[in-house]
PDB file of C-alpha atoms in Angstrom:
ATOM      1  CA  ASP A 683     136.261 -13.641 -97.943  1.00 89.00           C
ATOM      2  CA  ILE A 684     136.013 -14.955 -94.415  1.00 95.00           C
ATOM      3  CA  GLN A 685     138.977 -17.193 -93.617  1.00 97.00           C
ATOM      4  CA  MET A 686     138.600 -20.056 -91.154  1.00 98.00           C
ATOM      5  CA  THR A 687     141.618 -21.465 -89.343  1.00 98.00           C
ATOM      6  CA  GLN A 688     141.508 -24.696 -87.365  1.00 98.00           C
ATOM      7  CA  SER A 689     143.987 -26.022 -84.855  1.00 97.00           C
ATOM      8  CA  PRO A 690     145.522 -28.429 -84.514  1.00 97.00           C
ATOM      9  CA  SER A 691     145.782 -29.808 -88.067  1.00 97.00           C
ATOM     10  CA  SER A 692     146.132 -33.286 -86.623  1.00 97.00           C
ATOM     11  CA  LEU A 693     145.657 -34.855 -83.246  1.00 96.00           C
ATOM     12  CA  SER A 694     146.465 -38.258 -81.766  1.00 97.00           C
ATOM     13  CA  ALA A 695     144.303 -39.458 -78.906  1.00 97.00           C
ATOM     14  CA  SER A 696     143.062 -42.612 -77.225  1.00 96.00           C
ATOM     15  CA  VAL A 697     139.612 -44.052 -76.732  1.00 96.00           C
ATOM     16  CA  GLY A 698     138.085 -42.378 -73.695  1.00 97.00           C
ATOM     17  CA  ASP A 699     140.087 -39.155 -74.030  1.00 97.00           C
ATOM     18  CA  ARG A 700     138.518 -35.708 -74.036  1.00 98.00           C
ATOM     19  CA  ILE A 701     139.638 -33.616 -76.978  1.00 98.00           C
ATOM     20  CA  THR A 702     139.060 -30.073 -78.162  1.00 98.00           C
ATOM     21  CA  ILE A 703     139.436 -28.626 -81.657  1.00 98.00           C
ATOM     22  CA  THR A 704     139.630 -24.885 -82.156  1.00 98.00           C
ATOM     23  CA  CYS A 705     138.359 -22.819 -85.067  1.00 98.00           C
ATOM     24  CA  ARG A 706     139.061 -19.117 -85.561  1.00 98.00           C
ATOM     25  CA  ALA A 707     137.343 -16.798 -88.052  1.00 98.00           C
ATOM     26  CA  SER A 708     139.112 -13.876 -89.718  1.00 98.00           C
ATOM     27  CA  GLN A 709     136.240 -11.595 -88.676  1.00 97.00           C
ATOM     28  CA  SER A 710     133.360 -11.822 -86.267  1.00 98.00           C
ATOM     29  CA  ILE A 711     130.734 -14.312 -87.456  1.00 98.00           C
ATOM     30  CA  SER A 712     128.523 -14.221 -84.365  1.00 97.00           C
ATOM     31  CA  ARG A 713     127.367 -17.826 -83.929  1.00 97.00           C
ATOM     32  CA  PHE A 714     127.165 -18.690 -87.642  1.00 98.00           C
ATOM     33  CA  LEU A 715     129.462 -21.690 -87.313  1.00 98.00           C
ATOM     34  CA  ASN A 716     128.890 -25.364 -88.092  1.00 98.00           C
ATOM     35  CA  TRP A 717     130.966 -28.496 -87.514  1.00 98.00           C
ATOM     36  CA  TYR A 718     131.154 -31.587 -89.738  1.00 98.00           C
ATOM     37  CA  GLN A 719     132.718 -35.026 -89.489  1.00 98.00           C
ATOM     38  CA  VAL A 720     134.208 -36.613 -92.621  1.00 97.00           C
ATOM     39  CA  LYS A 721     135.266 -40.232 -93.042  1.00 96.00           C
ATOM     40  CA  PRO A 722     136.670 -41.643 -96.302  1.00 91.00           C
ATOM     41  CA  GLY A 723     133.950 -43.209 -98.415  1.00 92.00           C
ATOM     42  CA  ASN A 724     131.154 -41.875 -96.217  1.00 96.00           C
ATOM     43  CA  ALA A 725     128.814 -38.948 -96.556  1.00 97.00           C
ATOM     44  CA  PRO A 726     130.032 -36.018 -94.452  1.00 97.00           C
ATOM     45  CA  LYS A 727     127.978 -35.646 -91.311  1.00 98.00           C
ATOM     46  CA  LEU A 728     126.677 -32.485 -89.666  1.00 98.00           C
ATOM     47  CA  LEU A 729     127.492 -32.507 -85.951  1.00 98.00           C
ATOM     48  CA  ILE A 730     126.832 -29.015 -84.626  1.00 98.00           C
ATOM     49  CA  TYR A 731     125.042 -26.006 -86.124  1.00 98.00           C
ATOM     50  CA  ALA A 732     124.822 -22.423 -84.920  1.00 98.00           C
ATOM     51  CA  ALA A 733     127.971 -22.951 -82.841  1.00 98.00           C
ATOM     52  CA  SER A 734     126.435 -25.050 -80.083  1.00 98.00           C
ATOM     53  CA  ASN A 735     123.291 -26.816 -81.298  1.00 98.00           C
ATOM     54  CA  LEU A 736     123.600 -30.592 -81.538  1.00 98.00           C
ATOM     55  CA  GLN A 737     122.196 -32.022 -84.753  1.00 98.00           C
ATOM     56  CA  SER A 738     119.512 -34.643 -84.239  1.00 97.00           C
ATOM     57  CA  GLY A 739     120.957 -38.124 -83.833  1.00 97.00           C
ATOM     58  CA  VAL A 740     124.463 -36.950 -82.930  1.00 98.00           C
ATOM     59  CA  PRO A 741     125.750 -38.385 -79.621  1.00 98.00           C
ATOM     60  CA  SER A 742     125.803 -36.014 -76.670  1.00 98.00           C
ATOM     61  CA  ARG A 743     129.566 -36.501 -76.192  1.00 98.00           C
ATOM     62  CA  PHE A 744     129.920 -33.928 -78.994  1.00 98.00           C
ATOM     63  CA  SER A 745     129.525 -30.291 -78.015  1.00 98.00           C
ATOM     64  CA  GLY A 746     130.314 -26.910 -79.501  1.00 98.00           C
ATOM     65  CA  SER A 747     130.862 -23.477 -78.041  1.00 98.00           C
ATOM     66  CA  GLY A 748     132.001 -19.991 -78.937  1.00 98.00           C
ATOM     67  CA  SER A 749     130.877 -16.837 -80.664  1.00 98.00           C
ATOM     68  CA  GLY A 750     132.459 -13.953 -82.532  1.00 98.00           C
ATOM     69  CA  THR A 751     135.771 -15.261 -83.858  1.00 98.00           C
ATOM     70  CA  ASP A 752     136.669 -18.194 -81.598  1.00 98.00           C
ATOM     71  CA  PHE A 753     134.931 -21.559 -81.480  1.00 98.00           C
ATOM     72  CA  THR A 754     135.588 -25.034 -80.118  1.00 98.00           C
ATOM     73  CA  LEU A 755     134.377 -28.547 -80.791  1.00 98.00           C
ATOM     74  CA  THR A 756     134.752 -30.912 -77.844  1.00 98.00           C
ATOM     75  CA  ILE A 757     134.373 -34.675 -77.746  1.00 98.00           C
ATOM     76  CA  SER A 758     134.023 -35.638 -74.113  1.00 96.00           C
ATOM     77  CA  SER A 759     134.982 -39.311 -74.322  1.00 96.00           C
ATOM     78  CA  LEU A 760     136.370 -40.544 -77.620  1.00 97.00           C
ATOM     79  CA  GLN A 761     134.821 -43.628 -79.132  1.00 97.00           C
ATOM     80  CA  PRO A 762     136.425 -45.760 -81.864  1.00 95.00           C
ATOM     81  CA  GLU A 763     133.972 -44.433 -84.454  1.00 96.00           C
ATOM     82  CA  ASP A 764     135.012 -40.819 -83.750  1.00 97.00           C
ATOM     83  CA  PHE A 765     138.388 -41.107 -85.469  1.00 94.00           C
ATOM     84  CA  ALA A 766     137.838 -38.985 -88.556  1.00 97.00           C
ATOM     85  CA  THR A 767     138.534 -35.510 -89.932  1.00 98.00           C
ATOM     86  CA  TYR A 768     136.581 -32.578 -88.540  1.00 98.00           C
ATOM     87  CA  TYR A 769     135.810 -29.303 -90.300  1.00 98.00           C
ATOM     88  CA  CYS A 770     134.372 -26.038 -89.138  1.00 98.00           C
ATOM     89  CA  GLN A 771     132.368 -23.962 -91.623  1.00 98.00           C
ATOM     90  CA  GLN A 772     131.100 -20.388 -91.455  1.00 98.00           C
ATOM     91  CA  SER A 773     127.555 -19.637 -92.585  1.00 97.00           C
ATOM     92  CA  TYR A 774     127.709 -15.904 -91.793  1.00 96.00           C
ATOM     93  CA  ASN A 775     128.196 -15.180 -95.484  1.00 90.00           C
ATOM     94  CA  THR A 776     125.522 -17.633 -96.685  1.00 89.00           C
ATOM     95  CA  PRO A 777     125.692 -19.261 -99.165  1.00 90.00           C
ATOM     96  CA  LEU A 778     129.327 -18.361 -99.822  1.00 92.00           C
ATOM     97  CA  TYR A 779     130.503 -20.865 -97.267  1.00 95.00           C
ATOM     98  CA  THR A 780     134.121 -21.355 -96.260  1.00 96.00           C
ATOM     99  CA  PHE A 781     135.652 -24.178 -94.282  1.00 98.00           C
ATOM    100  CA  GLY A 782     138.590 -24.583 -91.991  1.00 98.00           C
ATOM    101  CA  GLN A 783     141.430 -26.710 -93.311  1.00 98.00           C
ATOM    102  CA  GLY A 784     140.355 -29.694 -91.224  1.00 98.00           C
ATOM    103  CA  THR A 785     141.618 -31.520 -88.135  1.00 98.00           C
ATOM    104  CA  LYS A 786     142.522 -35.175 -88.570  1.00 98.00           C
ATOM    105  CA  LEU A 787     141.862 -37.135 -85.399  1.00 97.00           C
ATOM    106  CA  GLU A 788     143.920 -40.315 -85.220  1.00 96.00           C
ATOM    107  CA  ILE A 789     144.193 -43.166 -82.781  1.00 90.00           C
ATOM    108  CA  LYS A 790     147.241 -42.999 -80.514  1.00 89.00           C
TER     109      LYS A 790
ATOM    110  CA  GLU B 387     115.602 -42.392 -95.199  1.00 94.00           C
ATOM    111  CA  VAL B 388     116.485 -38.937 -96.523  1.00 96.00           C
ATOM    112  CA  GLN B 389     119.319 -39.448 -98.965  1.00 97.00           C
ATOM    113  CA  LEU B 390     121.391 -37.805-101.684  1.00 98.00           C
ATOM    114  CA  VAL B 391     123.292 -39.796-104.291  1.00 98.00           C
ATOM    115  CA  GLU B 392     125.838 -38.322-106.679  1.00 98.00           C
ATOM    116  CA  SER B 393     126.500 -39.896-110.056  1.00 98.00           C
ATOM    117  CA  GLY B 394     128.310 -39.173-113.294  1.00 98.00           C
ATOM    118  CA  GLY B 395     131.887 -39.143-112.055  1.00 98.00           C
ATOM    119  CA  GLY B 396     134.778 -40.699-113.926  1.00 98.00           C
ATOM    120  CA  LEU B 397     137.962 -40.093-115.856  1.00 98.00           C
ATOM    121  CA  VAL B 398     137.988 -37.129-118.230  1.00 98.00           C
ATOM    122  CA  GLN B 399     140.707 -35.406-120.233  1.00 98.00           C
ATOM    123  CA  PRO B 400     141.792 -31.837-119.509  1.00 98.00           C
ATOM    124  CA  GLY B 401     139.702 -29.304-121.386  1.00 98.00           C
ATOM    125  CA  ARG B 402     136.675 -31.582-121.633  1.00 98.00           C
ATOM    126  CA  SER B 403     133.328 -31.380-119.869  1.00 98.00           C
ATOM    127  CA  LEU B 404     131.480 -33.559-117.388  1.00 98.00           C
ATOM    128  CA  ARG B 405     128.073 -33.332-115.749  1.00 98.00           C
ATOM    129  CA  LEU B 406     127.377 -34.678-112.281  1.00 98.00           C
ATOM    130  CA  SER B 407     123.912 -35.447-110.964  1.00 98.00           C
ATOM    131  CA  CYS B 408     122.649 -35.386-107.394  1.00 98.00           C
ATOM    132  CA  THR B 409     119.443 -37.325-106.832  1.00 97.00           C
ATOM    133  CA  GLY B 410     117.433 -36.812-103.687  1.00 96.00           C
ATOM    134  CA  SER B 411     115.029 -39.262-102.104  1.00 93.00           C
ATOM    135  CA  ALA B 412     112.571 -39.332 -99.211  1.00 91.00           C
ATOM    136  CA  PHE B 413     112.156 -35.561 -99.203  1.00 91.00           C
ATOM    137  CA  THR B 414     110.821 -32.855-101.497  1.00 89.00           C
ATOM    138  CA  SER B 415     114.072 -31.634-102.965  1.00 89.00           C
ATOM    139  CA  GLY B 416     112.388 -28.676-104.626  1.00 89.00           C
ATOM    140  CA  ASP B 417     111.822 -27.141-101.201  1.00 93.00           C
ATOM    141  CA  PHE B 418     115.536 -26.836-100.504  1.00 96.00           C
ATOM    142  CA  GLY B 419     118.592 -25.011-101.717  1.00 97.00           C
ATOM    143  CA  MET B 420     121.389 -27.341-102.775  1.00 97.00           C
ATOM    144  CA  SER B 421     125.153 -26.952-102.650  1.00 98.00           C
ATOM    145  CA  TRP B 422     128.003 -28.632-104.480  1.00 98.00           C
ATOM    146  CA  LEU B 423     131.362 -29.094-102.772  1.00 98.00           C
ATOM    147  CA  ARG B 424     134.555 -31.029-103.404  1.00 98.00           C
ATOM    148  CA  GLN B 425     137.582 -32.479-101.668  1.00 98.00           C
ATOM    149  CA  ALA B 426     140.770 -32.775-103.690  1.00 97.00           C
ATOM    150  CA  PRO B 427     143.299 -35.477-102.713  1.00 96.00           C
ATOM    151  CA  GLY B 428     145.004 -34.489 -99.482  1.00 94.00           C
ATOM    152  CA  LYS B 429     143.007 -31.257 -99.256  1.00 96.00           C
ATOM    153  CA  GLY B 430     140.051 -29.992 -97.269  1.00 96.00           C
ATOM    154  CA  LEU B 431     136.448 -29.329 -98.180  1.00 97.00           C
ATOM    155  CA  GLU B 432     135.802 -26.592-100.728  1.00 97.00           C
ATOM    156  CA  TRP B 433     132.367 -25.107-101.384  1.00 97.00           C
ATOM    157  CA  LEU B 434     131.771 -24.675-105.128  1.00 98.00           C
ATOM    158  CA  GLY B 435     128.304 -23.300-105.561  1.00 98.00           C
ATOM    159  CA  TYR B 436     124.663 -23.159-104.565  1.00 97.00           C
ATOM    160  CA  ILE B 437     121.260 -23.111-106.180  1.00 98.00           C
ATOM    161  CA  ARG B 438     118.259 -21.657-104.405  1.00 97.00           C
ATOM    162  CA  SER B 439     114.900 -23.323-104.418  1.00 96.00           C
ATOM    163  CA  LYS B 440     112.375 -22.136-107.008  1.00 95.00           C
ATOM    164  CA  ALA B 441     110.502 -20.404-104.203  1.00 94.00           C
ATOM    165  CA  TYR B 442     113.548 -18.148-103.808  1.00 94.00           C
ATOM    166  CA  GLY B 443     114.118 -17.661-107.505  1.00 95.00           C
ATOM    167  CA  GLY B 444     116.240 -20.710-108.306  1.00 96.00           C
ATOM    168  CA  THR B 445     119.264 -18.441-108.655  1.00 97.00           C
ATOM    169  CA  THR B 446     122.846 -19.555-108.243  1.00 98.00           C
ATOM    170  CA  GLU B 447     126.039 -18.478-106.504  1.00 97.00           C
ATOM    171  CA  TYR B 448     129.570 -19.720-107.218  1.00 97.00           C
ATOM    172  CA  ALA B 449     132.989 -19.736-105.657  1.00 96.00           C
ATOM    173  CA  ALA B 450     135.475 -17.527-107.482  1.00 95.00           C
ATOM    174  CA  SER B 451     137.618 -20.583-108.234  1.00 95.00           C
ATOM    175  CA  VAL B 452     134.978 -22.125-110.527  1.00 97.00           C
ATOM    176  CA  LYS B 453     132.811 -19.183-111.611  1.00 97.00           C
ATOM    177  CA  GLY B 454     132.439 -19.164-115.378  1.00 97.00           C
ATOM    178  CA  ARG B 455     133.430 -22.845-115.743  1.00 98.00           C
ATOM    179  CA  PHE B 456     130.910 -24.633-113.518  1.00 98.00           C
ATOM    180  CA  THR B 457     127.125 -24.308-113.746  1.00 98.00           C
ATOM    181  CA  ILE B 458     124.538 -25.598-111.303  1.00 98.00           C
ATOM    182  CA  SER B 459     120.966 -26.330-112.349  1.00 98.00           C
ATOM    183  CA  ARG B 460     118.051 -28.335-111.044  1.00 97.00           C
ATOM    184  CA  ASP B 461     115.114 -30.417-112.249  1.00 96.00           C
ATOM    185  CA  ASP B 462     112.717 -30.633-109.335  1.00 96.00           C
ATOM    186  CA  SER B 463     110.366 -32.953-111.248  1.00 95.00           C
ATOM    187  CA  LYS B 464     113.146 -35.551-111.033  1.00 96.00           C
ATOM    188  CA  SER B 465     114.566 -34.449-107.663  1.00 96.00           C
ATOM    189  CA  ILE B 466     117.937 -33.868-109.308  1.00 97.00           C
ATOM    190  CA  ALA B 467     120.512 -31.115-109.035  1.00 98.00           C
ATOM    191  CA  TYR B 468     123.254 -30.923-111.640  1.00 98.00           C
ATOM    192  CA  LEU B 469     126.823 -29.698-111.721  1.00 98.00           C
ATOM    193  CA  GLN B 470     128.026 -28.980-115.246  1.00 98.00           C
ATOM    194  CA  MET B 471     131.809 -28.728-115.333  1.00 98.00           C
ATOM    195  CA  ASP B 472     133.455 -27.288-118.433  1.00 98.00           C
ATOM    196  CA  SER B 473     137.087 -26.674-119.400  1.00 98.00           C
ATOM    197  CA  LEU B 474     138.222 -29.127-116.772  1.00 98.00           C
ATOM    198  CA  LYS B 475     141.734 -28.876-115.372  1.00 97.00           C
ATOM    199  CA  THR B 476     143.907 -31.451-113.635  1.00 98.00           C
ATOM    200  CA  GLU B 477     143.416 -29.516-110.397  1.00 97.00           C
ATOM    201  CA  ASP B 478     139.688 -30.239-110.590  1.00 98.00           C
ATOM    202  CA  THR B 479     140.455 -33.844-109.665  1.00 98.00           C
ATOM    203  CA  ALA B 480     138.473 -34.474-106.484  1.00 98.00           C
ATOM    204  CA  VAL B 481     135.575 -36.197-104.802  1.00 98.00           C
ATOM    205  CA  TYR B 482     132.491 -34.097-105.502  1.00 98.00           C
ATOM    206  CA  TYR B 483     129.663 -33.891-102.987  1.00 98.00           C
ATOM    207  CA  CYS B 484     126.187 -32.438-103.068  1.00 98.00           C
ATOM    208  CA  SER B 485     124.371 -31.320 -99.951  1.00 98.00           C
ATOM    209  CA  ARG B 486     121.002 -30.111 -98.820  1.00 97.00           C
ATOM    210  CA  ASP B 487     120.911 -26.668 -97.253  1.00 96.00           C
ATOM    211  CA  LYS B 488     118.620 -26.167 -94.329  1.00 95.00           C
ATOM    212  CA  TRP B 489     117.957 -23.289 -91.971  1.00 95.00           C
ATOM    213  CA  THR B 490     116.732 -22.865 -88.444  1.00 95.00           C
ATOM    214  CA  ILE B 491     115.531 -19.672 -86.820  1.00 96.00           C
ATOM    215  CA  LEU B 492     117.206 -18.979 -83.491  1.00 95.00           C
ATOM    216  CA  THR B 493     116.993 -15.700 -81.581  1.00 92.00           C
ATOM    217  CA  GLY B 494     115.400 -14.108 -84.632  1.00 94.00           C
ATOM    218  CA  PHE B 495     118.219 -15.041 -87.025  1.00 95.00           C
ATOM    219  CA  TYR B 496     118.345 -17.608 -89.850  1.00 95.00           C
ATOM    220  CA  PHE B 497     121.140 -20.123 -89.284  1.00 96.00           C
ATOM    221  CA  TYR B 498     122.058 -22.143 -92.387  1.00 96.00           C
ATOM    222  CA  TYR B 499     123.807 -25.499 -92.451  1.00 98.00           C
ATOM    223  CA  MET B 500     124.189 -28.543 -94.708  1.00 98.00           C
ATOM    224  CA  ASP B 501     122.264 -31.300 -93.007  1.00 97.00           C
ATOM    225  CA  VAL B 502     122.293 -34.056 -95.641  1.00 98.00           C
ATOM    226  CA  TRP B 503     125.207 -34.987 -97.881  1.00 98.00           C
ATOM    227  CA  GLY B 504     125.834 -37.617-100.502  1.00 98.00           C
ATOM    228  CA  ARG B 505     128.754 -40.050-100.404  1.00 98.00           C
ATOM    229  CA  GLY B 506     130.430 -38.281-103.282  1.00 98.00           C
ATOM    230  CA  ALA B 507     131.430 -38.935-106.894  1.00 98.00           C
ATOM    231  CA  THR B 508     135.063 -39.187-107.932  1.00 98.00           C
ATOM    232  CA  VAL B 509     136.238 -37.060-110.840  1.00 98.00           C
ATOM    233  CA  THR B 510     139.713 -37.579-112.238  1.00 98.00           C
ATOM    234  CA  VAL B 511     141.014 -35.120-114.815  1.00 98.00           C
ATOM    235  CA  SER B 512     143.993 -36.587-116.579  1.00 97.00           C
ATOM    236  CA  SER B 513     145.336 -37.160-120.067  1.00 96.00           C
TER     237      SER B 513
END
């Protein structure tokens, strides 16, 4: 199985901050990496697919980069609605998907 | 609006069974593969299984953690995907989600992702 490791597990930041979340795969997965946002009571939301492609309707302050084993999700200027938990997910071994453990983004 | 809605959650005793439904609207669900996932209290997302569209055989794949206990099926005439859960354990307590799998071709490769999710159904396994 491909293991996905995110860091940090939690992060405190303020509105307007720029933040970066890192995701590392246990083997090379090329660019087969997606990012999701999860809020309690809401449907999880796809943010980024194929490492760096912004899903339709997602604000441009979200961006993704990386390939191989190391990936990042960046939010350029945090908005109040961005405080949530973020997950990376590999789709190299489709459909046997695996997720990172999540990064909880909290308001400082 | 493209939407998925899970239903059928609730409280169930250990060892019993439960079936969840995932109803799609505003799209032809039969054209898509569907996944089931869950999030246990205080834990992260866990992929449970997948069913291909009929065009790709309608076959299924499962995570090792639920293989042999959980079964995914679909009724495209009703736009519903099902998750049959048998021999439930207390550790199966979670919010259960369904999702639509989509792919995009980039640089000659198929990139898969889950572009539509439901809000989830809560399953509590307790005596």
